[in-house]
C-alpha cells in the first residue's frame, strides 16, 4: 500500500478532505496498469477469439432489470448491529465479538440490499428510481437479442464487457480488494442447454491459464467449488478462482453456470423472445450461460502482490516488481546518462522511436543507479540508457529488470530487439 501511494499507483480518494470511505483513485502508474489488466483480459477473451464479441452497456438502469434479475430481492448481505456501540457488521464475516468494542451482543441478522439507488431526472419520486449496476452481466442479458441479430453469432458464443460496478458493501476492506466502486471484467457465454457443464469446465481451465500466462505463480492460485449454500440465486454451480492474499485465500474470480435463469426471466417479463432457433436441428431453445466474472481492480491488486519482491543486486538491496511486461505501467524507460544537450537530443530520438510500440517513461534526473532502482520498484522491464559512447556508435544499453543484465544494442535495431523480448515473455 505504501509503494502504491509513494509511486503513484493508487491514492485515497478525496485525500485532501480526509479521504472518502474505502474509495480509491488510480494515479499515473495505476491507470496504466489497470488499463493493461483490462486490455490483457480483452485480448484473451475477445481479440484472440472468433466466438466472443464485446459491448459497453450503461451503468444506470431501471428497477425492472433488477427486479427481474432477482437482485432487488436477493442481492443482500446479512447485517447486524452491535447493541453496545451501534456499529454495523456483515454477520457472515464476524468472528464472535464486535471488532470495534469487543461486545458479543448483536441484533438479529437482517438482509441489507447492496445496490446503490438514485433518481434519474429532476423529480425524486418512485417513478424516477434508478440503480447503479452491481454487476455488468445484466447488460449482456438485456442486449442478447440485439447482439444475436446484429452479429450473426450463434451459440456457443459469448458477450464480454469491462466496466464499473457499484455495491454498497457493509464492510469494504483490504485496500482495493473490496470497495464500493470497482471494475469488473465479465463474459456471458451462451451454449445449448445440455452443453453447460462441459463449457463450465472449459472456462475454468481457460481462466486459470490466463493468470498463469501473465506471471501469476500457480502456488498462489487455487480453485474452490462453492458449497450449495454459498451459491448465488442464479447459479447451479460456481467455482471460485482464489488467490493467496496476505490475509489468506480469497476470491479473485467466480466462474458460474447461470443456466437459463436470466434469459428466461427477462423474456417472461419483457415479452421479447430471448431464445435461439437452430436451423440445423429445427429446435428452439433458451441458451444456458457460463459466466467467468473477474474484478479488474482486485486482479490488479493480486498481480501487484504476486510481483512484489525484495532482493540484493551487486551488494545493494532493492525492491522489485516482477510484473509481466504486458501489465507493467511502463515497458520501457529511456534514461540519458546526463542532462548534456547532445545526449538528451539522442535520448529523445530513442524515446520517439519506442513510443509508438511501448508505454515509455523518460527520466533524466538523479544518478543512473537511483533511476534503475526507481524503475525496478515500479516494474519497468527494460531500461534503455543513452551514454556518451552512444554519440559515437549510435548504440544504447538495454538493462533487463529481473536479471539486471545489460547488453549493447544499435539504436536502429532497438525496437525490433525490444519487440523480440516482449514476444518471448
Ligand atoms: N456477475 C457475477 C458477479 O458479479 P461476483 O462474484 O459477485 O459475481 C465477480 O463478482 C468479481 O467481481 C469478484 O470475483 C471480484 O473479483 C469482483 N468484485 C465483486 N465485488 C467486489 C468489490 N466490492 N470490490 C472489488 N471487487 C469486487
PDB file of C-alpha atoms in Angstrom, residues 154-338:
ATOM      1  CA  UNK A 154     -24.730 -18.485 -32.925  1.00  0.00           C
ATOM      2  CA  UNK A 155     -24.380 -20.472 -29.681  1.00  0.00           C
ATOM      3  CA  UNK A 156     -21.867 -21.324 -28.442  1.00  0.00           C
ATOM      4  CA  UNK A 157     -20.829 -17.656 -28.358  1.00  0.00           C
ATOM      5  CA  UNK A 158     -20.112 -15.039 -25.736  1.00  0.00           C
ATOM      6  CA  UNK A 159     -20.645 -11.370 -24.926  1.00  0.00           C
ATOM      7  CA  UNK A 160     -17.921  -9.643 -22.928  1.00  0.00           C
ATOM      8  CA  UNK A 161     -17.877  -6.390 -21.034  1.00  0.00           C
ATOM      9  CA  UNK A 162     -15.463  -4.440 -18.857  1.00  0.00           C
ATOM     10  CA  UNK A 163     -16.721  -1.635 -16.676  1.00  0.00           C
ATOM     11  CA  UNK A 164     -17.627  -0.134 -13.352  1.00  0.00           C
ATOM     12  CA  UNK A 165     -19.959  -1.804 -10.898  1.00  0.00           C
ATOM     13  CA  UNK A 166     -21.183  -0.497  -7.569  1.00  0.00           C
ATOM     14  CA  UNK A 167     -22.095  -2.275  -4.337  1.00  0.00           C
ATOM     15  CA  UNK A 168     -22.918  -0.651  -1.061  1.00  0.00           C
ATOM     16  CA  UNK A 169     -20.670  -3.081   0.802  1.00  0.00           C
ATOM     17  CA  UNK A 170     -21.300  -3.138   4.568  1.00  0.00           C
ATOM     18  CA  UNK A 171     -17.638  -3.619   5.385  1.00  0.00           C
ATOM     19  CA  UNK A 172     -15.360  -2.667   2.482  1.00  0.00           C
ATOM     20  CA  UNK A 173     -11.842  -3.743   3.388  1.00  0.00           C
ATOM     21  CA  UNK A 174      -8.300  -4.719   2.486  1.00  0.00           C
ATOM     22  CA  UNK A 175      -7.376  -1.752   0.304  1.00  0.00           C
ATOM     23  CA  UNK A 176      -8.905  -2.202  -3.182  1.00  0.00           C
ATOM     24  CA  UNK A 177      -9.892  -5.825  -2.540  1.00  0.00           C
ATOM     25  CA  UNK A 178     -13.439  -4.907  -1.541  1.00  0.00           C
ATOM     26  CA  UNK A 179     -14.602  -1.392  -2.395  1.00  0.00           C
ATOM     27  CA  UNK A 180     -17.980   0.149  -3.124  1.00  0.00           C
ATOM     28  CA  UNK A 181     -16.980   1.256  -6.612  1.00  0.00           C
ATOM     29  CA  UNK A 182     -14.904  -1.209  -8.626  1.00  0.00           C
ATOM     30  CA  UNK A 183     -14.357  -2.570 -12.102  1.00  0.00           C
ATOM     31  CA  UNK A 184     -15.453  -5.926 -13.412  1.00  0.00           C
ATOM     32  CA  UNK A 185     -14.449  -7.988 -16.441  1.00  0.00           C
ATOM     33  CA  UNK A 186     -17.296 -10.356 -17.243  1.00  0.00           C
ATOM     34  CA  UNK A 187     -18.242 -12.624 -20.101  1.00  0.00           C
ATOM     35  CA  UNK A 188     -21.561 -14.410 -20.633  1.00  0.00           C
ATOM     36  CA  UNK A 189     -21.084 -17.484 -22.810  1.00  0.00           C
ATOM     37  CA  UNK A 190     -24.345 -18.781 -24.333  1.00  0.00           C
ATOM     38  CA  UNK A 191     -24.487 -22.509 -25.069  1.00  0.00           C
ATOM     39  CA  UNK A 192     -27.034 -25.211 -25.940  1.00  0.00           C
ATOM     40  CA  UNK A 193     -28.597 -26.330 -22.609  1.00  0.00           C
ATOM     41  CA  UNK A 194     -27.033 -29.785 -22.490  1.00  0.00           C
ATOM     42  CA  UNK A 195     -23.535 -28.366 -23.110  1.00  0.00           C
ATOM     43  CA  UNK A 196     -23.477 -26.216 -19.943  1.00  0.00           C
ATOM     44  CA  UNK A 197     -21.340 -28.459 -17.697  1.00  0.00           C
ATOM     45  CA  UNK A 198     -18.755 -29.084 -20.426  1.00  0.00           C
ATOM     46  CA  UNK A 199     -18.310 -25.380 -21.164  1.00  0.00           C
ATOM     47  CA  UNK A 200     -18.175 -24.637 -17.439  1.00  0.00           C
ATOM     48  CA  UNK A 201     -15.116 -26.901 -17.136  1.00  0.00           C
ATOM     49  CA  UNK A 202     -13.617 -25.361 -20.273  1.00  0.00           C
ATOM     50  CA  UNK A 203     -13.872 -21.792 -18.950  1.00  0.00           C
ATOM     51  CA  UNK A 204     -12.482 -22.731 -15.536  1.00  0.00           C
ATOM     52  CA  UNK A 205      -9.383 -24.042 -17.349  1.00  0.00           C
ATOM     53  CA  UNK A 206      -9.091 -21.032 -19.665  1.00  0.00           C
ATOM     54  CA  UNK A 207      -9.367 -18.523 -16.878  1.00  0.00           C
ATOM     55  CA  UNK A 208      -6.811 -20.295 -14.692  1.00  0.00           C
ATOM     56  CA  UNK A 209      -4.385 -20.283 -17.639  1.00  0.00           C
ATOM     57  CA  UNK A 210      -4.872 -16.535 -18.183  1.00  0.00           C
ATOM     58  CA  UNK A 211      -3.490 -15.674 -14.751  1.00  0.00           C
ATOM     59  CA  UNK A 212      -0.568 -18.088 -15.038  1.00  0.00           C
ATOM     60  CA  UNK A 213       0.334 -16.856 -18.538  1.00  0.00           C
ATOM     61  CA  UNK A 214       0.571 -13.349 -17.078  1.00  0.00           C
ATOM     62  CA  UNK A 215       3.070 -14.474 -14.486  1.00  0.00           C
ATOM     63  CA  UNK A 216       0.866 -15.403 -11.530  1.00  0.00           C
ATOM     64  CA  UNK A 217       2.680 -18.153  -9.574  1.00  0.00           C
ATOM     65  CA  UNK A 218       0.472 -21.287  -9.671  1.00  0.00           C
ATOM     66  CA  UNK A 219       1.138 -21.908  -5.958  1.00  0.00           C
ATOM     67  CA  UNK A 220      -0.726 -18.698  -5.149  1.00  0.00           C
ATOM     68  CA  UNK A 221      -3.805 -19.779  -7.126  1.00  0.00           C
ATOM     69  CA  UNK A 222      -6.407 -22.409  -6.363  1.00  0.00           C
ATOM     70  CA  UNK A 223      -9.892 -23.403  -7.445  1.00  0.00           C
ATOM     71  CA  UNK A 224     -12.663 -23.748  -4.911  1.00  0.00           C
ATOM     72  CA  UNK A 225     -16.102 -25.061  -5.904  1.00  0.00           C
ATOM     73  CA  UNK A 226     -18.950 -23.397  -3.964  1.00  0.00           C
ATOM     74  CA  UNK A 227     -20.960 -25.331  -1.399  1.00  0.00           C
ATOM     75  CA  UNK A 228     -24.684 -25.465  -2.181  1.00  0.00           C
ATOM     76  CA  UNK A 229     -25.486 -22.852   0.496  1.00  0.00           C
ATOM     77  CA  UNK A 230     -22.990 -20.323  -0.941  1.00  0.00           C
ATOM     78  CA  UNK A 231     -24.370 -20.278  -4.485  1.00  0.00           C
ATOM     79  CA  UNK A 232     -25.830 -17.033  -5.841  1.00  0.00           C
ATOM     80  CA  UNK A 233     -29.562 -17.125  -6.514  1.00  0.00           C
ATOM     81  CA  UNK A 234     -28.954 -17.618 -10.266  1.00  0.00           C
ATOM     82  CA  UNK A 235     -26.250 -20.288 -10.173  1.00  0.00           C
ATOM     83  CA  UNK A 236     -26.342 -24.096 -10.078  1.00  0.00           C
ATOM     84  CA  UNK A 237     -22.543 -24.413  -9.902  1.00  0.00           C
ATOM     85  CA  UNK A 238     -19.782 -21.884  -9.252  1.00  0.00           C
ATOM     86  CA  UNK A 239     -16.053 -22.336  -8.876  1.00  0.00           C
ATOM     87  CA  UNK A 240     -14.018 -19.517  -7.419  1.00  0.00           C
ATOM     88  CA  UNK A 241     -10.503 -18.891  -8.582  1.00  0.00           C
ATOM     89  CA  UNK A 242      -8.776 -17.870  -5.381  1.00  0.00           C
ATOM     90  CA  UNK A 243      -5.503 -16.062  -4.747  1.00  0.00           C
ATOM     91  CA  UNK A 244      -3.431 -16.358  -1.586  1.00  0.00           C
ATOM     92  CA  UNK A 245      -3.675 -12.786  -0.243  1.00  0.00           C
ATOM     93  CA  UNK A 246      -1.680 -11.709   2.847  1.00  0.00           C
ATOM     94  CA  UNK A 247      -4.795 -12.487   4.956  1.00  0.00           C
ATOM     95  CA  UNK A 248      -5.384 -15.909   3.390  1.00  0.00           C
ATOM     96  CA  UNK A 249      -7.117 -17.432   0.365  1.00  0.00           C
ATOM     97  CA  UNK A 250      -9.777 -15.177  -1.118  1.00  0.00           C
ATOM     98  CA  UNK A 251     -11.790 -14.827  -4.311  1.00  0.00           C
ATOM     99  CA  UNK A 252     -10.333 -13.355  -7.486  1.00  0.00           C
ATOM    100  CA  UNK A 253     -12.960 -14.521  -9.915  1.00  0.00           C
ATOM    101  CA  UNK A 254     -16.117 -16.643  -9.948  1.00  0.00           C
ATOM    102  CA  UNK A 255     -16.944 -18.939 -12.852  1.00  0.00           C
ATOM    103  CA  UNK A 256     -20.652 -19.758 -12.694  1.00  0.00           C
ATOM    104  CA  UNK A 257     -23.175 -21.880 -14.528  1.00  0.00           C
ATOM    105  CA  UNK A 258     -26.143 -19.461 -14.576  1.00  0.00           C
ATOM    106  CA  UNK A 259     -28.267 -21.840 -16.670  1.00  0.00           C
ATOM    107  CA  UNK A 260     -31.134 -20.065 -18.484  1.00  0.00           C
ATOM    108  CA  UNK A 261     -32.099 -18.200 -15.302  1.00  0.00           C
ATOM    109  CA  UNK A 262     -31.516 -14.661 -16.599  1.00  0.00           C
ATOM    110  CA  UNK A 263     -32.650 -15.011 -20.230  1.00  0.00           C
ATOM    111  CA  UNK A 264     -35.809 -16.860 -19.196  1.00  0.00           C
ATOM    112  CA  UNK A 265     -36.766 -14.299 -16.548  1.00  0.00           C
ATOM    113  CA  UNK A 266     -36.114 -11.329 -18.859  1.00  0.00           C
ATOM    114  CA  UNK A 267     -38.028 -12.983 -21.712  1.00  0.00           C
ATOM    115  CA  UNK A 268     -41.028 -13.675 -19.478  1.00  0.00           C
ATOM    116  CA  UNK A 269     -41.042 -10.153 -18.035  1.00  0.00           C
ATOM    117  CA  UNK A 270     -40.404  -8.206 -21.251  1.00  0.00           C
ATOM    118  CA  UNK A 271     -42.356 -10.360 -23.680  1.00  0.00           C
ATOM    119  CA  UNK A 272     -39.321 -10.333 -26.031  1.00  0.00           C
ATOM    120  CA  UNK A 273     -38.063 -13.708 -27.274  1.00  0.00           C
ATOM    121  CA  UNK A 274     -34.633 -14.346 -25.808  1.00  0.00           C
ATOM    122  CA  UNK A 275     -34.041 -17.705 -27.396  1.00  0.00           C
ATOM    123  CA  UNK A 276     -32.301 -19.184 -30.396  1.00  0.00           C
ATOM    124  CA  UNK A 277     -33.726 -21.119 -33.329  1.00  0.00           C
ATOM    125  CA  UNK A 278     -31.223 -23.638 -34.601  1.00  0.00           C
ATOM    126  CA  UNK A 279     -31.908 -24.142 -38.339  1.00  0.00           C
ATOM    127  CA  UNK A 280     -29.766 -27.309 -38.368  1.00  0.00           C
ATOM    128  CA  UNK A 281     -31.971 -29.184 -35.887  1.00  0.00           C
ATOM    129  CA  UNK A 282     -35.203 -27.179 -36.206  1.00  0.00           C
ATOM    130  CA  UNK A 283     -35.049 -26.706 -32.411  1.00  0.00           C
ATOM    131  CA  UNK A 284     -35.764 -23.512 -30.475  1.00  0.00           C
ATOM    132  CA  UNK A 285     -34.105 -23.210 -27.094  1.00  0.00           C
ATOM    133  CA  UNK A 286     -33.150 -20.702 -24.403  1.00  0.00           C
ATOM    134  CA  UNK A 287     -29.344 -20.917 -24.158  1.00  0.00           C
ATOM    135  CA  UNK A 288     -27.621 -21.698 -20.889  1.00  0.00           C
ATOM    136  CA  UNK A 289     -24.953 -19.302 -19.693  1.00  0.00           C
ATOM    137  CA  UNK A 290     -21.442 -19.905 -18.399  1.00  0.00           C
ATOM    138  CA  UNK A 291     -20.027 -16.788 -16.802  1.00  0.00           C
ATOM    139  CA  UNK A 292     -16.389 -16.092 -15.915  1.00  0.00           C
ATOM    140  CA  UNK A 293     -16.681 -12.934 -13.729  1.00  0.00           C
ATOM    141  CA  UNK A 294     -13.496 -11.231 -12.575  1.00  0.00           C
ATOM    142  CA  UNK A 295     -12.727  -7.963 -10.833  1.00  0.00           C
ATOM    143  CA  UNK A 296     -10.231  -5.737 -12.668  1.00  0.00           C
ATOM    144  CA  UNK A 297      -9.251  -3.692  -9.627  1.00  0.00           C
ATOM    145  CA  UNK A 298      -8.989  -6.777  -7.405  1.00  0.00           C
ATOM    146  CA  UNK A 299      -6.962  -8.601 -10.063  1.00  0.00           C
ATOM    147  CA  UNK A 300      -4.579  -5.664 -10.356  1.00  0.00           C
ATOM    148  CA  UNK A 301      -4.029  -5.824  -6.600  1.00  0.00           C
ATOM    149  CA  UNK A 302      -3.313  -9.563  -6.794  1.00  0.00           C
ATOM    150  CA  UNK A 303      -0.800  -9.061  -9.623  1.00  0.00           C
ATOM    151  CA  UNK A 304       0.927  -6.337  -7.586  1.00  0.00           C
ATOM    152  CA  UNK A 305       1.123  -8.586  -4.531  1.00  0.00           C
ATOM    153  CA  UNK A 306       2.437 -11.525  -6.539  1.00  0.00           C
ATOM    154  CA  UNK A 307       5.047  -9.337  -8.275  1.00  0.00           C
ATOM    155  CA  UNK A 308       6.406  -7.631  -5.156  1.00  0.00           C
ATOM    156  CA  UNK A 309       9.898  -8.811  -4.252  1.00  0.00           C
ATOM    157  CA  UNK A 310      12.964  -7.643  -2.378  1.00  0.00           C
ATOM    158  CA  UNK A 311      16.432  -8.853  -3.339  1.00  0.00           C
ATOM    159  CA  UNK A 312      20.089  -7.819  -3.396  1.00  0.00           C
ATOM    160  CA  UNK A 313      21.939  -6.930  -6.594  1.00  0.00           C
ATOM    161  CA  UNK A 314      25.644  -6.058  -6.629  1.00  0.00           C
ATOM    162  CA  UNK A 315      25.542  -5.830  -2.859  1.00  0.00           C
ATOM    163  CA  UNK A 316      22.629  -3.397  -2.778  1.00  0.00           C
ATOM    164  CA  UNK A 317      19.114  -4.152  -1.519  1.00  0.00           C
ATOM    165  CA  UNK A 318      16.310  -3.289  -3.902  1.00  0.00           C
ATOM    166  CA  UNK A 319      12.544  -3.585  -4.168  1.00  0.00           C
ATOM    167  CA  UNK A 320      11.436  -5.011  -7.477  1.00  0.00           C
ATOM    168  CA  UNK A 321       8.025  -5.565  -9.004  1.00  0.00           C
ATOM    169  CA  UNK A 322       8.378  -8.612 -11.203  1.00  0.00           C
ATOM    170  CA  UNK A 323       5.396  -7.696 -13.346  1.00  0.00           C
ATOM    171  CA  UNK A 324       4.752  -9.295 -16.724  1.00  0.00           C
ATOM    172  CA  UNK A 325       5.651  -6.747 -19.407  1.00  0.00           C
ATOM    173  CA  UNK A 326       2.016  -6.668 -20.561  1.00  0.00           C
ATOM    174  CA  UNK A 327       0.966  -5.449 -17.113  1.00  0.00           C
ATOM    175  CA  UNK A 328       3.817  -3.125 -16.128  1.00  0.00           C
ATOM    176  CA  UNK A 329       2.881   0.595 -16.089  1.00  0.00           C
ATOM    177  CA  UNK A 330       5.821   1.313 -18.392  1.00  0.00           C
ATOM    178  CA  UNK A 331       7.512  -1.246 -20.608  1.00  0.00           C
ATOM    179  CA  UNK A 332      10.473   0.972 -21.420  1.00  0.00           C
ATOM    180  CA  UNK A 333      12.326   3.753 -19.604  1.00  0.00           C
ATOM    181  CA  UNK A 334      14.662   5.928 -21.645  1.00  0.00           C
ATOM    182  CA  UNK A 335      17.482   7.290 -19.481  1.00  0.00           C
ATOM    183  CA  UNK A 336      20.115   9.742 -20.782  1.00  0.00           C
ATOM    184  CA  UNK A 337      23.204   9.331 -18.635  1.00  0.00           C
ATOM    185  CA  UNK A 338      23.452  13.088 -18.129  1.00  0.00           C
TER     186      UNK A 338
END
